[in-house]
XYZ file of N, CA and C in Angstrom:
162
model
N 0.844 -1.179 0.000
C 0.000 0.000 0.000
C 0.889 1.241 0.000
N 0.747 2.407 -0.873
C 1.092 3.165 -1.205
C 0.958 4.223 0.309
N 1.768 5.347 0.690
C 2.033 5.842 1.786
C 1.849 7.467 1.422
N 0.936 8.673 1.641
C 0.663 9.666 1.401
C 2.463 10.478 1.695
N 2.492 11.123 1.179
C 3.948 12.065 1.195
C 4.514 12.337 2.420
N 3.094 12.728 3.485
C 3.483 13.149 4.809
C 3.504 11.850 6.030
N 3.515 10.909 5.302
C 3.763 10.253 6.317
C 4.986 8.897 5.753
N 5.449 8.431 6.874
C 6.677 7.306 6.973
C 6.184 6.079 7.681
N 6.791 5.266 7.255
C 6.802 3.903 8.230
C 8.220 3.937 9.157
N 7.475 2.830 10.122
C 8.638 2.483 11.007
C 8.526 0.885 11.300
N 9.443 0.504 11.750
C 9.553 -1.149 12.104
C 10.089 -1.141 13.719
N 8.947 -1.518 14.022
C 9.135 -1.982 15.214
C 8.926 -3.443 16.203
N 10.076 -4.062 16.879
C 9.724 -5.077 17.393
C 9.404 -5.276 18.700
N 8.049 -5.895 19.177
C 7.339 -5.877 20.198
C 7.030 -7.381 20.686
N 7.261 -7.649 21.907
C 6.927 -9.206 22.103
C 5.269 -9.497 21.702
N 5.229 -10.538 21.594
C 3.833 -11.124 20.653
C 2.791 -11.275 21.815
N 3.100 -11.150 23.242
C 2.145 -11.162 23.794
C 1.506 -9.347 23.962
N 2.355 -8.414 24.339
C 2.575 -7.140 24.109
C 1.288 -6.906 22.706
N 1.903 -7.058 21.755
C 0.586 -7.187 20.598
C -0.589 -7.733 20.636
N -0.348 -8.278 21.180
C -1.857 -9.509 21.419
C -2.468 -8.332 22.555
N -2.282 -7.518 23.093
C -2.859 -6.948 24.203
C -3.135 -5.482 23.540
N -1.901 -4.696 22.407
C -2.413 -4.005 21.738
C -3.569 -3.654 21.146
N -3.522 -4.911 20.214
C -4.510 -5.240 19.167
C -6.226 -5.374 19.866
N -5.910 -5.676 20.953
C -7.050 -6.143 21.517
C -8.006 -4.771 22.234
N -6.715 -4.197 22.597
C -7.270 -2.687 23.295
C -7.721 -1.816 22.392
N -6.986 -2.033 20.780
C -7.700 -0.691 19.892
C -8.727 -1.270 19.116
N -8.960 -2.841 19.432
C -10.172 -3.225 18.964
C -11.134 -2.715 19.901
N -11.130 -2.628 21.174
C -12.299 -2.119 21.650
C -12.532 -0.532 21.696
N -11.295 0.403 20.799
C -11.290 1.550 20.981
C -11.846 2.222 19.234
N -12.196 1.001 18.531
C -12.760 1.012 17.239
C -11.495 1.633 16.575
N -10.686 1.109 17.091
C -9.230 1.937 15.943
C -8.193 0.813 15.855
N -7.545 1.022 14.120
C -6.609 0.053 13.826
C -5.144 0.657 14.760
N -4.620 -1.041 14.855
C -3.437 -0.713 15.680
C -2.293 0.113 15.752
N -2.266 1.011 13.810
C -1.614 1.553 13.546
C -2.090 2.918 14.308
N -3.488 3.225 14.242
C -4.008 4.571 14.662
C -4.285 4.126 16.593
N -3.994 3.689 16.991
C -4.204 3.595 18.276
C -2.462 3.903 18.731
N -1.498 3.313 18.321
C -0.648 4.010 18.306
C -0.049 5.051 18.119
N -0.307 5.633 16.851
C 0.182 6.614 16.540
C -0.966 8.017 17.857
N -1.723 7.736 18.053
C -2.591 8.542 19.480
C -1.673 8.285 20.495
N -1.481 7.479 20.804
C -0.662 6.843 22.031
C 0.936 8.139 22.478
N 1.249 7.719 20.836
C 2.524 8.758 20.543
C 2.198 9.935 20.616
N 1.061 10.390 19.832
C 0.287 11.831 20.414
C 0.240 12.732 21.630
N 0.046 11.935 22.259
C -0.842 11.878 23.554
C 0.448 12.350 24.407
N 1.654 11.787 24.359
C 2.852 11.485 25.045
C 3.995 12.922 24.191
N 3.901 12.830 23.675
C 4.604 14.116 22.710
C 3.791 15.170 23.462
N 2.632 15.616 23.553
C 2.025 16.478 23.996
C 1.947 17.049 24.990
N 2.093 16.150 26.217
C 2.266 16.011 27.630
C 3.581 16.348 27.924
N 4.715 15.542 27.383
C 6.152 16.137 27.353
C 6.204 17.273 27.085
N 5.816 18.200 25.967
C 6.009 19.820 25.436
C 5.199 20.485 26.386
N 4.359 19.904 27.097
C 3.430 20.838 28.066
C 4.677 20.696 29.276
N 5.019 19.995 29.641
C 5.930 19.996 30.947
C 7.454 20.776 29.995
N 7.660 20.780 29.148
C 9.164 21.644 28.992
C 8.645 22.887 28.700
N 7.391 23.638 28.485
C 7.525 24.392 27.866
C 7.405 25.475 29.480
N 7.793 26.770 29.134
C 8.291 27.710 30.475
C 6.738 28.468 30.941
């Protein structure tokens, strides 16, 4: 599948039970595992710049 300009992949390795618990949480959050992550990362980027910023 073709990848819009603004965005990248990454490879990441995660133990298979770790996934199995992922997958399972953004199934009940009606979001694919890619978009439950990438929130996750959101969420955490956001919170960090709120605590550095003066």
């Amino acid at each position: 599948m073709a990848l819009k300009s603004d965005k990248t992949r990454i490879l990441v390795n995660i133990p298979m039970k770790l996934k199995e618990e992922l997958e399972k949480i953004a199934l009940e959050d009606n979001r694919s595992v890619s978009n439950y992550v990438v929130t996750l990362i959101e969420k955490d980027i956001k919170e960090k710049n709120k605590k550095a910023a003066p």
